[in-house]
Coordinates of C-alpha atoms and ligand atoms in Angstrom, one line a residue:
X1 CA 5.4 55.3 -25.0
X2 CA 1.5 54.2 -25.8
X3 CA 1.6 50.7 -27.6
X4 CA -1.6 48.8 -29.0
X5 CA -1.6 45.3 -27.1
X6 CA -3.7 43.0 -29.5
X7 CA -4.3 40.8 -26.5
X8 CA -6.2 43.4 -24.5
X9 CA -7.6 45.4 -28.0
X10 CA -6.3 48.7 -25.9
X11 CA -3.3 51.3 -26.5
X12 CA -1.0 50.5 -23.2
X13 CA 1.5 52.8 -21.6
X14 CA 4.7 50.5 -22.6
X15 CA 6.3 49.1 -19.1
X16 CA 9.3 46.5 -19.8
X17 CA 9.5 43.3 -17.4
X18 CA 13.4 44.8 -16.9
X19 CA 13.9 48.4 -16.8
X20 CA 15.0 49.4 -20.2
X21 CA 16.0 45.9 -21.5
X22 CA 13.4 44.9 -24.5
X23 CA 12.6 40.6 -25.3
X24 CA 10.9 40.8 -28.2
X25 CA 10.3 37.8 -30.5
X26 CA 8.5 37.7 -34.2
X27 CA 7.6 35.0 -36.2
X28 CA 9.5 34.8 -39.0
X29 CA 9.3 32.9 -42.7
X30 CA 8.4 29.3 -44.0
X31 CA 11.0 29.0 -46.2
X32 CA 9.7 27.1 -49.1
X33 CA 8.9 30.0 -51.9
X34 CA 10.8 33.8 -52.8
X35 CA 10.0 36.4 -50.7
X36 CA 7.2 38.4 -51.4
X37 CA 6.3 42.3 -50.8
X38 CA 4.1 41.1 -47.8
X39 CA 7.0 39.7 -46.3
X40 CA 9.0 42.8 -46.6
X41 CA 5.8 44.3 -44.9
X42 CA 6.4 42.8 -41.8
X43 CA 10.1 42.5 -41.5
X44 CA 10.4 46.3 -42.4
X45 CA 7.9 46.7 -39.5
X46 CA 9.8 45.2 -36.6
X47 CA 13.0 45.8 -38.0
X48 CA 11.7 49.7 -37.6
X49 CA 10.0 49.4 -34.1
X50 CA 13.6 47.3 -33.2
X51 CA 14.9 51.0 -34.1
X52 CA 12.7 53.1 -32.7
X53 CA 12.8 51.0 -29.1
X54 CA 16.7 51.3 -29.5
X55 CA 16.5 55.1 -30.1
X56 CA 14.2 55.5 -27.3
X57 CA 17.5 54.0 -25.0
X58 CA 15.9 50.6 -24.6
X59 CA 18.1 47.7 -25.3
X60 CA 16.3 45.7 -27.6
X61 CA 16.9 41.6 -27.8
X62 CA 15.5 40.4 -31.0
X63 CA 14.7 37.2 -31.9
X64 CA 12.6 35.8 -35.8
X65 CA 12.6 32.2 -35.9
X66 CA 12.8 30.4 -39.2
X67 CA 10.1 27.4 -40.1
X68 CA 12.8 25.0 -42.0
X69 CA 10.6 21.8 -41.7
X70 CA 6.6 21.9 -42.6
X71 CA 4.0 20.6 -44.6
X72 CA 4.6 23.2 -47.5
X73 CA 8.1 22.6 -47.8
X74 CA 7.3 18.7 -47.9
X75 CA 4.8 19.1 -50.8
X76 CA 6.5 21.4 -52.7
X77 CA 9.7 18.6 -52.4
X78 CA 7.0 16.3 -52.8
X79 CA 6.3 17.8 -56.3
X80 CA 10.2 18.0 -57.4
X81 CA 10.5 14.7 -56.5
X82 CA 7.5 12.8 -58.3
X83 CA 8.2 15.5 -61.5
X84 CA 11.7 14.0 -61.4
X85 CA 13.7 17.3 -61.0
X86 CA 15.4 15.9 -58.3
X87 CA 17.0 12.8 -58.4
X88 CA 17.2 13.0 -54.0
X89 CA 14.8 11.4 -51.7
X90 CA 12.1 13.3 -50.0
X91 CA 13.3 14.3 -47.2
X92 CA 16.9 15.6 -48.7
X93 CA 14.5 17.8 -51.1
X94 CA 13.1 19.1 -48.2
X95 CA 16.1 20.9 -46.7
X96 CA 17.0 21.5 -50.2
X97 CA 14.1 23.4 -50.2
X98 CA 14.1 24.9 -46.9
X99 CA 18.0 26.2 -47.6
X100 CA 17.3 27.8 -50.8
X101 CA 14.4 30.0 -49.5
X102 CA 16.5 30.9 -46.2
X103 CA 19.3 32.2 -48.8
X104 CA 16.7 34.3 -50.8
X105 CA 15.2 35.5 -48.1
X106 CA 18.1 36.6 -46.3
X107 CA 19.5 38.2 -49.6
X108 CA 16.1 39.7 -50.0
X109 CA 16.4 41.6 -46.5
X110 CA 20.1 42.6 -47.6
X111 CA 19.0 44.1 -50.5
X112 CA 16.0 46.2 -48.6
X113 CA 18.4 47.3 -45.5
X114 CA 16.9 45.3 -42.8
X115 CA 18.3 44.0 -39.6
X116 CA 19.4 40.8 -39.3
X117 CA 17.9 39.8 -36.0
X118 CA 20.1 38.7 -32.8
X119 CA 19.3 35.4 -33.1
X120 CA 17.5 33.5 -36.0
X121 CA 16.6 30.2 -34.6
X122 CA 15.7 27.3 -36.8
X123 CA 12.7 25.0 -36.0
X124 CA 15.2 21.8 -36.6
X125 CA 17.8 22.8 -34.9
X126 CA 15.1 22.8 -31.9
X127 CA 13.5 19.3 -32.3
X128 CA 15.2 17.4 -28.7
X129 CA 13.9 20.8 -27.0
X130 CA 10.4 20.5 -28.6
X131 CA 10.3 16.7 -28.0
X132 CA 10.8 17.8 -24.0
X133 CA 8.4 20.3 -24.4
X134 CA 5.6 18.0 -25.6
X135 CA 6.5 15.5 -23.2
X136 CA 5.9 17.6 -20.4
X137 CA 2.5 18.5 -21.8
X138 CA 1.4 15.7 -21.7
X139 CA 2.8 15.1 -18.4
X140 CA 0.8 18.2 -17.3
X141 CA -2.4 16.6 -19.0
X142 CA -2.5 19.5 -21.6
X143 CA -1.9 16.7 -24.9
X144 CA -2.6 13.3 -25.4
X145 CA -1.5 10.9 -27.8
X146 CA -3.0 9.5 -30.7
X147 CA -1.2 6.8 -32.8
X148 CA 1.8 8.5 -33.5
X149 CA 0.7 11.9 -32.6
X150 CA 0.3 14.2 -30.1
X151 CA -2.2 16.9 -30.0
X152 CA -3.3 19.6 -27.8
X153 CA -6.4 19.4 -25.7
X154 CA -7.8 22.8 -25.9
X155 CA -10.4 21.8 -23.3
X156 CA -7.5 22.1 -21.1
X157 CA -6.7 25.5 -22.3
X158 CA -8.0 28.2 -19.9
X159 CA -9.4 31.3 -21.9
X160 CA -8.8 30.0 -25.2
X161 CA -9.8 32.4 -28.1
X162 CA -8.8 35.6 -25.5
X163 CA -6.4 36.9 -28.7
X164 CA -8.5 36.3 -31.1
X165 CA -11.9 37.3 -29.2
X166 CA -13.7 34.6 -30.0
X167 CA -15.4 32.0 -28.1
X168 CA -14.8 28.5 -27.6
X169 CA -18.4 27.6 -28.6
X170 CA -18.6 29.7 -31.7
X171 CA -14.9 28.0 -32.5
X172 CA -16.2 24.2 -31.6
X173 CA -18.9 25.0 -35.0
X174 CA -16.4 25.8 -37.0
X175 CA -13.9 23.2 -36.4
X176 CA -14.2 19.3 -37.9
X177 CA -11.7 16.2 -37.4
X178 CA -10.6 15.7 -41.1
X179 CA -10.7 12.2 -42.2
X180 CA -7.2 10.7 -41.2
X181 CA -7.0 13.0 -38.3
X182 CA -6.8 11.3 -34.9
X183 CA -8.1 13.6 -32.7
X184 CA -10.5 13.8 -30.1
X185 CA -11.8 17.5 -31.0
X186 CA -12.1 19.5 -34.1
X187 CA -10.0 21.9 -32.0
X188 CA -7.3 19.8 -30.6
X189 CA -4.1 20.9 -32.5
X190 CA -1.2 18.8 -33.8
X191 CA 2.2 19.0 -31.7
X192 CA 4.0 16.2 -33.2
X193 CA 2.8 14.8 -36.1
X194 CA 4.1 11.3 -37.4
X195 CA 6.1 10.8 -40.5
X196 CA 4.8 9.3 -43.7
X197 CA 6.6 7.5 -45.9
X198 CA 9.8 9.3 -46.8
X199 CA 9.4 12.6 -45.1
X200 CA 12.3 14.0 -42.9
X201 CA 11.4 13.0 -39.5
X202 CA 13.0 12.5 -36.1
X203 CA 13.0 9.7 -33.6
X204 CA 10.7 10.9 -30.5
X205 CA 9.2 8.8 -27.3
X206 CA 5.9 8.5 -29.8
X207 CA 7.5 7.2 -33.0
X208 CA 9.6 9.0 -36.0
X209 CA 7.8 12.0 -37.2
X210 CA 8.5 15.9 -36.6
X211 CA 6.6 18.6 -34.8
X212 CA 3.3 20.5 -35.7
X213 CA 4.1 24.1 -36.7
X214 CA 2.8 26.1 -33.8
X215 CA 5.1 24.4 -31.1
X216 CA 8.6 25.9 -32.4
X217 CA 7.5 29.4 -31.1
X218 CA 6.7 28.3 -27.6
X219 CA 9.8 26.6 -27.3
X220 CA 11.9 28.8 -29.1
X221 CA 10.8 31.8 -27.4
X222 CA 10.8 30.9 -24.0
X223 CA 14.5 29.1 -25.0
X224 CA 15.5 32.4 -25.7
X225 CA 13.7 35.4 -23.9
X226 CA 12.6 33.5 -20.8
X227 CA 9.2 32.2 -19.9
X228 CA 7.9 35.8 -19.9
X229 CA 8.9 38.3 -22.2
X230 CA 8.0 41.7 -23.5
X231 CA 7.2 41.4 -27.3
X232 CA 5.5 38.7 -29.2
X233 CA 5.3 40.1 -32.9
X234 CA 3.9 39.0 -36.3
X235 CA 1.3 39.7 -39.1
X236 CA -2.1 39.6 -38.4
X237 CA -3.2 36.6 -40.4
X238 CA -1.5 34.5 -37.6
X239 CA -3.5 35.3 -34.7
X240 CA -5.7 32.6 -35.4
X241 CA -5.0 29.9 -34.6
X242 CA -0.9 30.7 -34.5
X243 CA -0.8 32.7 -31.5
X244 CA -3.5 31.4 -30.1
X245 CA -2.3 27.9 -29.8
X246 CA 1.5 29.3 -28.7
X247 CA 0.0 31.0 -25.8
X248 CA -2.4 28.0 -25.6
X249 CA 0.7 25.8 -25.2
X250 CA 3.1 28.4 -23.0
X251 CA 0.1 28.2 -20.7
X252 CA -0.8 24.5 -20.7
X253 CA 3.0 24.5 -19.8
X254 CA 2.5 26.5 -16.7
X255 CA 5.1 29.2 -18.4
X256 CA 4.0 32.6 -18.5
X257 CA 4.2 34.5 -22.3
X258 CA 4.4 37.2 -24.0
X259 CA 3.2 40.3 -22.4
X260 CA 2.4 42.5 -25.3
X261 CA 0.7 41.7 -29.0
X262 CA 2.0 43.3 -31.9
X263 CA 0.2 42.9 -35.1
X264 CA 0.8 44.2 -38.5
X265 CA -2.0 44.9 -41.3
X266 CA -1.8 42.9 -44.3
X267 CA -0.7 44.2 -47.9
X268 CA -3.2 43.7 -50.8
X269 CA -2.6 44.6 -54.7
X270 CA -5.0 47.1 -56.3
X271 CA -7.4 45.6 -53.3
X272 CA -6.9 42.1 -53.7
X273 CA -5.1 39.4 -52.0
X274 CA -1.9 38.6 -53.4
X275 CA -1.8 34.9 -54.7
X276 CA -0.1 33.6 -57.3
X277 CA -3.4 31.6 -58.2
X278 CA -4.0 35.6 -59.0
X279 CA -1.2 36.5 -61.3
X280 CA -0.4 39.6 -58.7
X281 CA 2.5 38.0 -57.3
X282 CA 5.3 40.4 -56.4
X283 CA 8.7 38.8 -55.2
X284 CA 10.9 41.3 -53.4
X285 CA 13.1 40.9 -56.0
X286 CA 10.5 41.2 -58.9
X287 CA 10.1 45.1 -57.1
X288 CA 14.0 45.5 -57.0
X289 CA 14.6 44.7 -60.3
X290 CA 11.9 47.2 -61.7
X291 CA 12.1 50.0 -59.4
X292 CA 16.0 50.0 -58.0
X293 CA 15.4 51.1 -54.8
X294 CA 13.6 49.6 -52.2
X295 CA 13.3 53.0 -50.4
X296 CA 9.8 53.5 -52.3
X297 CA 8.4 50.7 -50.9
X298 CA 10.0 51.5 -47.4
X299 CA 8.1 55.0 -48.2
X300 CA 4.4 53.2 -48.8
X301 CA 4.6 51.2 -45.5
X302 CA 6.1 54.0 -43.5
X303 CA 2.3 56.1 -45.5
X304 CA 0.0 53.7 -43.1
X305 CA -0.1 52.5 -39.7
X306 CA 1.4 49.4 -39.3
X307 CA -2.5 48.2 -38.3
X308 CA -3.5 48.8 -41.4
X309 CA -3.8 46.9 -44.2
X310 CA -1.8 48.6 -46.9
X311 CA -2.6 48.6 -50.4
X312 CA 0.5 48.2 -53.1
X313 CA -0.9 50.2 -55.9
X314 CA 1.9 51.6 -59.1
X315 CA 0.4 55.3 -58.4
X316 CA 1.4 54.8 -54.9
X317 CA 4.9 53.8 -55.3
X318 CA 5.1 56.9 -57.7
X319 CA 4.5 58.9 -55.1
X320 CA 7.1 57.6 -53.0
X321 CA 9.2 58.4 -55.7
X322 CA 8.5 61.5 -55.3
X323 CA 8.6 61.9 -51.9
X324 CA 12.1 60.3 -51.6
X325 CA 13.1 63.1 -54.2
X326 CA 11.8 66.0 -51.9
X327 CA 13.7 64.5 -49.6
X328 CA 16.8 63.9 -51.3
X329 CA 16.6 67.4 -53.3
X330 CA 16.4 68.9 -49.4
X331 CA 19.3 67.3 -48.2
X332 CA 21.3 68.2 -50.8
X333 CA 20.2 72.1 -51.1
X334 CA 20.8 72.3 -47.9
X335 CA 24.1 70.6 -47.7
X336 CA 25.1 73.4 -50.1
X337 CA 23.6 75.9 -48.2
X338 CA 25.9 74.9 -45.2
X339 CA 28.7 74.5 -46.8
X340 CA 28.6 78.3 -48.5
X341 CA 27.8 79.9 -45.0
X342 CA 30.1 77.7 -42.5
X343 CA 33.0 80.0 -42.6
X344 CA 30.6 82.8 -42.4
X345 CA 28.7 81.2 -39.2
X346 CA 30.6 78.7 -37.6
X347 CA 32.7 81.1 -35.7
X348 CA 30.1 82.9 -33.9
X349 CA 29.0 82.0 -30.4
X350 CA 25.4 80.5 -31.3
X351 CA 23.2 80.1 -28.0
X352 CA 23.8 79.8 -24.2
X353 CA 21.6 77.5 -23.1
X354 CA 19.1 75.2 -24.1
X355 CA 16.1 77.4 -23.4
X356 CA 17.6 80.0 -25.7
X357 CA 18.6 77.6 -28.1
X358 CA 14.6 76.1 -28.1
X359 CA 13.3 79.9 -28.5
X360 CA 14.9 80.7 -31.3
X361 CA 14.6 77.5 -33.6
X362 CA 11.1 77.3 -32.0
X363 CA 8.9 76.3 -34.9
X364 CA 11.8 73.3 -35.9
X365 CA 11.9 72.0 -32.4
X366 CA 8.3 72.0 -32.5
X367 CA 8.1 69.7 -35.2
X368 CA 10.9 67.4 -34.1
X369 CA 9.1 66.8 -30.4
X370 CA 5.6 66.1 -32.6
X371 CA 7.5 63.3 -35.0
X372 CA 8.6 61.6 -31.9
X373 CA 5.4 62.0 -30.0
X374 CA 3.8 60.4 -33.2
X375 CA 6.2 57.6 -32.8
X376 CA 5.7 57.3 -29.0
X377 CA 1.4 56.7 -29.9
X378 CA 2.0 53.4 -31.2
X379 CA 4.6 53.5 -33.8
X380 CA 2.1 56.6 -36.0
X381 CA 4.7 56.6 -39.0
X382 CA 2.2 58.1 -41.4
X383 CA 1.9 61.4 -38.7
X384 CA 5.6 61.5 -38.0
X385 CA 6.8 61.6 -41.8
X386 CA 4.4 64.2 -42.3
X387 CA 6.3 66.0 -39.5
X388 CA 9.5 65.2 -41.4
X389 CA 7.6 67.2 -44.4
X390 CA 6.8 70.2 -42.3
X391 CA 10.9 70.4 -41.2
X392 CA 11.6 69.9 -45.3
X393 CA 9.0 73.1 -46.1
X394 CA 10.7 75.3 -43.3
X395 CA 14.1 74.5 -44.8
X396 CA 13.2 74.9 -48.0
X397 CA 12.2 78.1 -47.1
X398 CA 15.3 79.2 -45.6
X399 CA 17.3 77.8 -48.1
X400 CA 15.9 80.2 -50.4
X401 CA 17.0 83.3 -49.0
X402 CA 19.7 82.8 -46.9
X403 CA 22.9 85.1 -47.3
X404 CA 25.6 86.2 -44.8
X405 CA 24.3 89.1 -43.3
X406 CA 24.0 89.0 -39.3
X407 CA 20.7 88.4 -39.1
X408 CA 21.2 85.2 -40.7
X409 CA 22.9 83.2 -38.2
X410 CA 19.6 81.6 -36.3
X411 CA 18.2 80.6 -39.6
X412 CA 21.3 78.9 -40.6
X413 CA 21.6 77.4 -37.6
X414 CA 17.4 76.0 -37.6
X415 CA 18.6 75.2 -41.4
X416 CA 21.6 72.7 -40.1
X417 CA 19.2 71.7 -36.8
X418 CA 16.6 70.7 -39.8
X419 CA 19.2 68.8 -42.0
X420 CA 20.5 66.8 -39.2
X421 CA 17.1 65.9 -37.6
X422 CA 15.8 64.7 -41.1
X423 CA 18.8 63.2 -42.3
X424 CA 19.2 61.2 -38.9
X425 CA 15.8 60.3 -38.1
X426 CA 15.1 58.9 -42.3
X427 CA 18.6 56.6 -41.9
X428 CA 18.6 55.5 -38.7
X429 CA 14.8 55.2 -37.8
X430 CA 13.1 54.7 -41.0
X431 CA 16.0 53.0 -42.7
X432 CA 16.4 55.5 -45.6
X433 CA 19.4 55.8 -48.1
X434 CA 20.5 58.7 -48.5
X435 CA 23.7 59.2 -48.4
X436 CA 26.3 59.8 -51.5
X437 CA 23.4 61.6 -53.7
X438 CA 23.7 60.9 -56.9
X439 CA 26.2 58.3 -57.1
X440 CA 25.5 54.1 -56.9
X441 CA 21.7 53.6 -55.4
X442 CA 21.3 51.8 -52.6
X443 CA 20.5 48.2 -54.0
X444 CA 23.5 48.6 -56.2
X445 CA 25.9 49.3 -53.1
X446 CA 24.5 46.3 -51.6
X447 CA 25.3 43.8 -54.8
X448 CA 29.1 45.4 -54.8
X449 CA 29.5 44.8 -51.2
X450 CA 27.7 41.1 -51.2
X451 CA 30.4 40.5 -54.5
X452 CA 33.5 41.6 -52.6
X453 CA 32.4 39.7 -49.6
X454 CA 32.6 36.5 -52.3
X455 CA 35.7 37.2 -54.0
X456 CA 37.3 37.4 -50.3
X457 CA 35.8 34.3 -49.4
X458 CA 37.4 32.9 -52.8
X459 CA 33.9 32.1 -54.1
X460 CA 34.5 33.9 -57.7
X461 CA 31.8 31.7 -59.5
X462 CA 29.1 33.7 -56.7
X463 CA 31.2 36.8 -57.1
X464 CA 30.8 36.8 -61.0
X465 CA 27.1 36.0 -61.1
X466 CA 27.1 39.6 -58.8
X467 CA 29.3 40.7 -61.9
X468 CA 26.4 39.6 -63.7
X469 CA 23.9 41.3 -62.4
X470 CA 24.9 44.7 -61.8
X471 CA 25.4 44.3 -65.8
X472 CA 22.2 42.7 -66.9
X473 CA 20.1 44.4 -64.8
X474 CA 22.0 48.0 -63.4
X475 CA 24.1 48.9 -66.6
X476 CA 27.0 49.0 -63.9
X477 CA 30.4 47.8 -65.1
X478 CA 33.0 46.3 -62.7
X479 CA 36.9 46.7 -63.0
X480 CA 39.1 45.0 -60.6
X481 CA 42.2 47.3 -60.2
X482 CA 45.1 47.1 -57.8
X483 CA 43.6 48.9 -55.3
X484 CA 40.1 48.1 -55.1
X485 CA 37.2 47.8 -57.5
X486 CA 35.5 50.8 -59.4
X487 CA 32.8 50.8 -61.1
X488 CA 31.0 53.2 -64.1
X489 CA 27.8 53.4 -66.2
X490 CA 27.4 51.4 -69.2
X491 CA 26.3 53.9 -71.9
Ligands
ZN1 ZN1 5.2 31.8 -34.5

């Protein structure tokens, strides 16, 4: 497997640190806003290559941190709190804050189908391991302290800019020492940063205050995976200064990082940044509500390399429609298809070895080996569902004329090799719904499950605003019977 390292700019021949066991950490939200399209980019990303790794037999440990405490959680508590729409201090309005956007996000990644990762650490549950980690930076002489902060001395750093290719000199002229800021160089980067009035802060050898943003990784990582590890993951806005300064940090600790850089492209609307300064804002639940099903947009990232930059267009998500129906249509053809002719087939002895088997569904076994080649050169979605197309048109064309004659049997067997292959590598790869054609879609499944996980927790005032929902906004109508709920269509 071939996998783009962003750290040396080359496609690498993928070699775990452990034979067949996978670290692989991502940097996850700063919970202070709903989930946007862009983050259902990235998670959708690494929640896939977290499949494709596992279906390749490597055992794949998982880790997307969560940024509960930083400066755009403050301000926005900051705002509630001066507009009087909380009567709690600053620092309560903070985690207010910072626990609200956790539960939308996680809801939002419900709704879409992805992963929950193996562990989801949170910055403030990490603050007494950060503090440590500081401290022994500047033990190391890598920070310094500066009133009540700490920064990093990147002149301390060896080969700083090596992920972003750029050099320090052409960094230095960019870089300025706000007003206020303490530091010694426009570079030097905050790893603890003290409190002002109000804000949630912790007591540390250098005063109350809380840590800089970039230090939580390091820590948190290496917590986790070990000093060195396999994956570092994330979008490719954060390269600079993110990543740099983690590895800058790992480093200045004398702790070796992450091996391999994985990057995704960003996602712009009708070519432009999405901002809500731009009125293009699209929450993931915005796209839910309108579309019911987040398969489309599952459909446009799986359309681009994961490099890419991808752009969210309403033509483009119309073809995904479409797409999702050839697929479905196939399935469901050819579900029939194998139903009619089992009786007719199944009985027969089919091949008697592999070889035999590979001759005769040649052209379908073909296609199979390409999608996964396509996978194994750096995750190349776009060229592997175009493989999956080229299975759907050969089984479409069997499922035309097939009948029961003896002649038959090898197509009906390429048809069911075909069915399987698709329907497997769309769910369990890609993430797809499409089981139960037809019937409740898959957002809709999801709101009945989260609902009867509420009503067995007792919660009913969560489980009827679920109620509420799948009325307002699916036409789907709920009734509680003995056995179990059912549900129907309002018409
Ligand atoms: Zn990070």
């Amino acid at each position: 497997m071939k996998i783009y390292n962003s750290l040396t700019r080359k496609k690498e021949e993928f070699v775990p640190i452990k034979e067949k066991k996978i670290g692989m950490y991502v940097c996850g939200p700063t919970v202070y806003d709903e989930p946007h399209i862009g983050h259902a980019r990235s998670a959708y990303i690494f929640d896939m290559i977290r499949r494709y790794l596992k279906h390749s037999n490597y055992e794949v440990q998982f880790v997307r941190n969560v940024t509960d405490v930083d400066d755009k959680i403050i301000s926005k508590a900051r705002e509630m709190v001066s507009g009087q729409l909380t009567v709690v201090s600053l620092a309560e309005a903070s985690k207010e804050i910072a626990k609200k956007y956790l539960e939308s996000y996680h809801r939002d990644m419900k709704l879409l189908g992805i992963g929950h990762p193996d562990s989801e650490p949170r910055a403030t549950e990490y603050i007494p391991k950060m503090i440590g980690y500081i401290g022994d930076l500047i033990t190391r002489g890598a920070a310094y302290i500066a009133g009540g902060d700490v920064y990093f001395d990147i002149k301390k750093a060896k080969d700083y800019g090596k992920l972003s290719n750029q050099n320090i000199e052409n960094m230095e002229m960019g870089a300025r020492v706000s007003p206020g800021e303490k530091k010694r160089d426009g570079l030097d980067f905050a790893l603890w940063k003290s409190a002002k009035e109000g804000e949630p802060s912790w007591d540390s050898p250098w005063g109350k205050g809380r840590p800089g943003w970039h230090i939580e990784c390091s820590v948190m990582s290496s917590d986790i995976l070990g000093d060195e590890f396999d994956i570092h993951g994330g979008g490719i806005d954060l390269i600079f200064p993110h990543h740099e300064n983690e590895i800058a940090q790992s480093e200045g600790a004398g702790k070796g990082f992450a091996r391999l850089w994985i990057h995704n492209g960003l996602l712009t609307i009708n070519q432009e940044k999405m901002a809500k300064s731009l009125g293009n804002f699209i929450s993931i639940q915005d796209f839910i509500k309108e579309y019911k099903d987040a398969d489309y947009l599952k459909l446009l990232f799986l359309n681009t390399h994961y490099r890419h930059p991808v752009d969210y267009t309403r033509e483009k998500i119309g073809e995904a429609k479409k797409e999702k129906e050839r697929i479905k249509i196939f399935l469901k053809t050819a579900k029939s298809n194998i139903e009619k002719y089992e009786s007719a087939y199944n009985e027969r002895p089919i091949f008697d070895s592999k070889l035999h088997f590979n001759n005769f569904l040649k052209d379908a076994v073909t296609c199979k080996d390409s999608l996964e080649k396509a996978m194994d050169d750096d995750f190349n979605t776009s060229q592997a569902i175009g493989e999956i197309f080229n299975m759907i048109h050969i089984g479409n064309s069997i499922t035309m004329t097939l009948d029961d004659n003896n002649n038959d049997m090898i197509r009906y067997t390429k048809l069911k090799y075909i069915r399987d292959t698709v329907y497997d590598f769309c769910t369990r790869i890609f993430g797809l719904s499409l089981g139960d054609e037809e019937a409740l879609c898959f957002v809709e499944k999801k709101l009945i499950e989260e609902r009867k996980r509420f009503r067995e927790l007792k919660d009913f005032k969560k489980a009827d605003e679920f109620r509420q929902i799948l009325l307002k906004d699916y036409n789907i109508i709920l009734e509680d019977e003995k056995d179990g709920t059912v549900w129907r269509r309002k018409t």
